[in-house]
PDB file of C-alpha atoms in Angstrom:
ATOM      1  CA  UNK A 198     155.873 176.272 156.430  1.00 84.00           C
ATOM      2  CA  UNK A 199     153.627 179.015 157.549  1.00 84.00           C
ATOM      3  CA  UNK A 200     150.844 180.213 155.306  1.00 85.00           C
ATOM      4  CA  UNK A 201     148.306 182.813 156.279  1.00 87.00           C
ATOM      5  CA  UNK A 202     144.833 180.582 155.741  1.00 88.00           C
ATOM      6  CA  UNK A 203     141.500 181.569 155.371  1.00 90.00           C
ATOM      7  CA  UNK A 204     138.850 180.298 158.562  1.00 94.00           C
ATOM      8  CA  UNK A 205     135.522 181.673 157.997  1.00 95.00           C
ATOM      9  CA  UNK A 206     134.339 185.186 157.583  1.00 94.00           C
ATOM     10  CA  UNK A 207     136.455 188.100 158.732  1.00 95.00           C
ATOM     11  CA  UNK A 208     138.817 185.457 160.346  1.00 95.00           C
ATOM     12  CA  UNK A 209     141.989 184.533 159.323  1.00 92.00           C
ATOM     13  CA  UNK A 210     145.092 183.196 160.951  1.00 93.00           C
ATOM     14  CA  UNK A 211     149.010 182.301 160.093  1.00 91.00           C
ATOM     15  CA  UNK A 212     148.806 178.453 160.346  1.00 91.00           C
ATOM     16  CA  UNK A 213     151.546 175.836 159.974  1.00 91.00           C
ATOM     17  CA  UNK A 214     150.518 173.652 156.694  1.00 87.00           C
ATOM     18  CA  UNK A 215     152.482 171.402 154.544  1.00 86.00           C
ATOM     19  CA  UNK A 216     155.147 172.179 151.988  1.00 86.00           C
ATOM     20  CA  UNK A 217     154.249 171.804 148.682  1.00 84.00           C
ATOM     21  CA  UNK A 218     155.179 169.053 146.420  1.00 84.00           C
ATOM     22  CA  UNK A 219     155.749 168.885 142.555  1.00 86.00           C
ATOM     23  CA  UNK A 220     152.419 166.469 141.516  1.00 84.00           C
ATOM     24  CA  UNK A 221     152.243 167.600 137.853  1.00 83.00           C
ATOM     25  CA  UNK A 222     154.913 167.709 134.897  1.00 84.00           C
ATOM     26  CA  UNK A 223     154.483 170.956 134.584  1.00 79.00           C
ATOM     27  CA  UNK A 224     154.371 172.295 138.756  1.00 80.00           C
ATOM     28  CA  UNK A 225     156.670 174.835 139.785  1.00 80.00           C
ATOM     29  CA  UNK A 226     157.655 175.470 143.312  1.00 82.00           C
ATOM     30  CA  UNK A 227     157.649 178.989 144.330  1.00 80.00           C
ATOM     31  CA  UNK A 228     159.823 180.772 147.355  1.00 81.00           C
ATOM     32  CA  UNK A 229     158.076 184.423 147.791  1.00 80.00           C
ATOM     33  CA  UNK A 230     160.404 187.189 148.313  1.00 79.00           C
ATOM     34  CA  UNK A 231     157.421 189.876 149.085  1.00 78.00           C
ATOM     35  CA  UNK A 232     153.794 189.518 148.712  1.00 78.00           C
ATOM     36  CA  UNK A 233     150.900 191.983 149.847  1.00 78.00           C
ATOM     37  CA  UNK A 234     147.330 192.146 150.136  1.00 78.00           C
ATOM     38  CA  UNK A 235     144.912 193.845 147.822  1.00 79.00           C
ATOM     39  CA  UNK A 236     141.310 194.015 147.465  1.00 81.00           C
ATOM     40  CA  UNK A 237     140.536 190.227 146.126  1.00 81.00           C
ATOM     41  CA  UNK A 238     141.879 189.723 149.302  1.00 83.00           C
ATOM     42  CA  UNK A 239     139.478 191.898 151.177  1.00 86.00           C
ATOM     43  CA  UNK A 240     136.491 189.878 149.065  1.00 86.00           C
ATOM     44  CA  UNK A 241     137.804 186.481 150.374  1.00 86.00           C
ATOM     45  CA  UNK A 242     137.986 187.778 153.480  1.00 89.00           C
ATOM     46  CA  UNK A 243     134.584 189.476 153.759  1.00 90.00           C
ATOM     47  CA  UNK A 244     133.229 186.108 152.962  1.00 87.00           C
ATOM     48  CA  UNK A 245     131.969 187.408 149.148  1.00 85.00           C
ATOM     49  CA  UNK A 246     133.427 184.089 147.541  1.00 81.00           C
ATOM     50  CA  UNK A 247     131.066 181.558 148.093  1.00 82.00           C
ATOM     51  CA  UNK A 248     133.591 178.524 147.325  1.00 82.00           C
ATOM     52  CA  UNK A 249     136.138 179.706 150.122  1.00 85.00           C
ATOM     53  CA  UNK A 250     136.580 176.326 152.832  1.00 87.00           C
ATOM     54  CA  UNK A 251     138.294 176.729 156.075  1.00 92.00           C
ATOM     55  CA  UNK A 252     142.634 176.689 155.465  1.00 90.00           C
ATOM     56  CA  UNK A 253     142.272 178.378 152.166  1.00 87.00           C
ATOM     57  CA  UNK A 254     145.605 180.188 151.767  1.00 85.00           C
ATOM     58  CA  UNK A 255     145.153 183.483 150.742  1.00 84.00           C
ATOM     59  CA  UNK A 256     146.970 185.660 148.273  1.00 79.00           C
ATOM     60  CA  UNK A 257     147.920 186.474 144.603  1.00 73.00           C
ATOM     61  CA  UNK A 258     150.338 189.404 144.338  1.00 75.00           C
ATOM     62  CA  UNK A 259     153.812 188.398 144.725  1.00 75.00           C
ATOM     63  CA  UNK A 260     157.776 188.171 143.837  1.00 75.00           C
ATOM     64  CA  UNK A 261     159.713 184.625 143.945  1.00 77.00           C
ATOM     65  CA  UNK A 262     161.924 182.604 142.890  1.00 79.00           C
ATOM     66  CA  UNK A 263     161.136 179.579 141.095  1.00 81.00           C
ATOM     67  CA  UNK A 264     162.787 176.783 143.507  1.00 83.00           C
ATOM     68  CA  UNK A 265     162.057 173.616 141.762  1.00 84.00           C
ATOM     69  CA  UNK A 266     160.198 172.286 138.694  1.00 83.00           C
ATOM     70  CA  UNK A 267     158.574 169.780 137.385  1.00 85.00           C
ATOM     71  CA  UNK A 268     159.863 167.242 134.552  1.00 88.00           C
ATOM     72  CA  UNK A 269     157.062 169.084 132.316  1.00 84.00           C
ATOM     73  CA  UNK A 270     159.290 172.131 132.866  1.00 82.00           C
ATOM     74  CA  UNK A 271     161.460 173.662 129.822  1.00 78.00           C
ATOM     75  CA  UNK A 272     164.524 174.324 132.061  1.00 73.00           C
ATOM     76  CA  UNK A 273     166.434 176.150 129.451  1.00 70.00           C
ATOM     77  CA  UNK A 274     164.663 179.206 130.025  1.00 66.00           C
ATOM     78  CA  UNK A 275     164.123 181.952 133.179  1.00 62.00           C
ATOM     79  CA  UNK A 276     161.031 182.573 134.582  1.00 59.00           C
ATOM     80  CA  UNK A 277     159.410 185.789 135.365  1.00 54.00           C
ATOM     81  CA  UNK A 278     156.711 185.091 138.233  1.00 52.00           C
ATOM     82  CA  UNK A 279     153.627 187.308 137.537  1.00 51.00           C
ATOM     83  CA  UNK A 280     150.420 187.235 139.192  1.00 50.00           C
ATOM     84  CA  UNK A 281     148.933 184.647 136.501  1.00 44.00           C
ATOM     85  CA  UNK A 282     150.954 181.919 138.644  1.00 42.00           C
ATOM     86  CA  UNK A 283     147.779 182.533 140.817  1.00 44.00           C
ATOM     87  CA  UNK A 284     145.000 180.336 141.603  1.00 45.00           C
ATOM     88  CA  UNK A 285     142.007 179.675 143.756  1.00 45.00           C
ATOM     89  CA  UNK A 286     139.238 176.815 143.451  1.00 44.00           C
ATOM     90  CA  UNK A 287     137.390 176.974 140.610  1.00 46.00           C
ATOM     91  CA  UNK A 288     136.864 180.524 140.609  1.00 50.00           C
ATOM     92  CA  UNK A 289     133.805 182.479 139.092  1.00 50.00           C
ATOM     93  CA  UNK A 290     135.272 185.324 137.906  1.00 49.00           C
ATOM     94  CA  UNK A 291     137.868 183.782 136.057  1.00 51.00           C
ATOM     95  CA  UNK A 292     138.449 180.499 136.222  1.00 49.00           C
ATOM     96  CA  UNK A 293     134.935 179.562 134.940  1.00 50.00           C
ATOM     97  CA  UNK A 294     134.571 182.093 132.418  1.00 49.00           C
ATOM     98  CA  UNK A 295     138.238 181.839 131.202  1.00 46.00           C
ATOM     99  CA  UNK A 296     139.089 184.856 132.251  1.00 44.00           C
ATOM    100  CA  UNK A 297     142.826 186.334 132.693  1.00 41.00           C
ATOM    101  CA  UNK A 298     143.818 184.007 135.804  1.00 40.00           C
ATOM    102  CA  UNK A 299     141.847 180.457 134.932  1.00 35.00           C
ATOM    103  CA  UNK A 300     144.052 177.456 135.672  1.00 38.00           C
ATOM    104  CA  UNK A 301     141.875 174.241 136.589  1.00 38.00           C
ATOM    105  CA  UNK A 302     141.867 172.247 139.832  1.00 40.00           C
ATOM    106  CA  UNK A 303     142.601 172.905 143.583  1.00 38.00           C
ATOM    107  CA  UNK A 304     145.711 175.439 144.202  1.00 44.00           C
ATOM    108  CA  UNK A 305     145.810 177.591 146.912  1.00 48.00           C
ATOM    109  CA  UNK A 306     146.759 181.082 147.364  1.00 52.00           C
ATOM    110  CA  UNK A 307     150.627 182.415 148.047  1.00 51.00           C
ATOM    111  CA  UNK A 308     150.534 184.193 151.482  1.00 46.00           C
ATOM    112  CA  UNK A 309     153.085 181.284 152.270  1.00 46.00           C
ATOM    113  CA  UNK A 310     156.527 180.876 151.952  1.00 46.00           C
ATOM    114  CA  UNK A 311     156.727 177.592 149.157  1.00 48.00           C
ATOM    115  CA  UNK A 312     153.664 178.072 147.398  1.00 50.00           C
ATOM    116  CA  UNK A 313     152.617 175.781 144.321  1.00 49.00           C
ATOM    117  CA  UNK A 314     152.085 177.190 140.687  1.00 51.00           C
ATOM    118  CA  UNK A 315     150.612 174.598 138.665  1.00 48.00           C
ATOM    119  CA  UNK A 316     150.911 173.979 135.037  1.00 47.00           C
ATOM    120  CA  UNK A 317     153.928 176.568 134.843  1.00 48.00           C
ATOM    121  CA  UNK A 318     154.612 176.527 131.291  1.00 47.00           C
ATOM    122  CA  UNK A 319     151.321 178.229 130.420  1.00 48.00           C
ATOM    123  CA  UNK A 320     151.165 180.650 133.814  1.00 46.00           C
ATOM    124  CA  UNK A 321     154.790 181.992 133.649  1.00 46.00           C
ATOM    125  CA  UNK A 322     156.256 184.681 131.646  1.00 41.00           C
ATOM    126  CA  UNK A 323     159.263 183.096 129.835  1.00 39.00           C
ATOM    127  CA  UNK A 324     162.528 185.390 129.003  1.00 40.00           C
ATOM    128  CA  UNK A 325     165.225 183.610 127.328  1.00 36.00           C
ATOM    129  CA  UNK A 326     168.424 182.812 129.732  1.00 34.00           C
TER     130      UNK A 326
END
């Protein structure tokens, strides 16, 4: 799939990388509708987050439809995708202080087309179906 990736500062580029894979009970595969850039973005790509390595994806502000889910999954109800499905590295504004978006481990961004939300259950919005 194509995913626009992060290559050092003030450079990015729309690379080919891998589709993602359900590798937690609770993973949910993503397939963004419409995304956009805002000023996180601009911070990432200024080079003002230290933990940024080269093929990063980039992005956190999207609409999708949840494609496939993990065993960990409660598959009875519908999922609202929200910006919480969003995760960098260990981040320092949030993941590190627990802040609003703080999901553990090494996610990328969603400036692809298949993007991986881990640990679904917590990040999603859940409406009854």
């Amino acid at each position: 799939m194509k995913a626009v990736t992060w290559c050092a500062k003030n450079n990015v580029k729309v690379e080919n990388v891998a589709d993602p894979t359900i590798t937690n009970p609770r993973d949910a595969i993503i397939k963004i509708t419409s995304t956009c850039i805002c000023g996180s973005d601009l911070h990432l790509y200024d080079g003002y987050i230290p933990t940024m390595r080269p093929g990063d994806i980039l992005g956190h502000e999207f609409m999708g439809e949840v494609v496939e889910v993990g065993p960990g999954v409660d598959r009875s109800k519908t999922f609202m995708v929200t910006d919480k499905a969003h995760a960098l590295r260990q981040c320092i504004n949030c993941c590190r202080k627990g802040g609003t978006v703080s999901v553990p481990g090494v996610y990328a961004g969603i400036i692809d087309k298949f993007p991986m939300g881990p640990f679904m259950n917590k990040s999603l919005t859940m409406r009854s179906g």
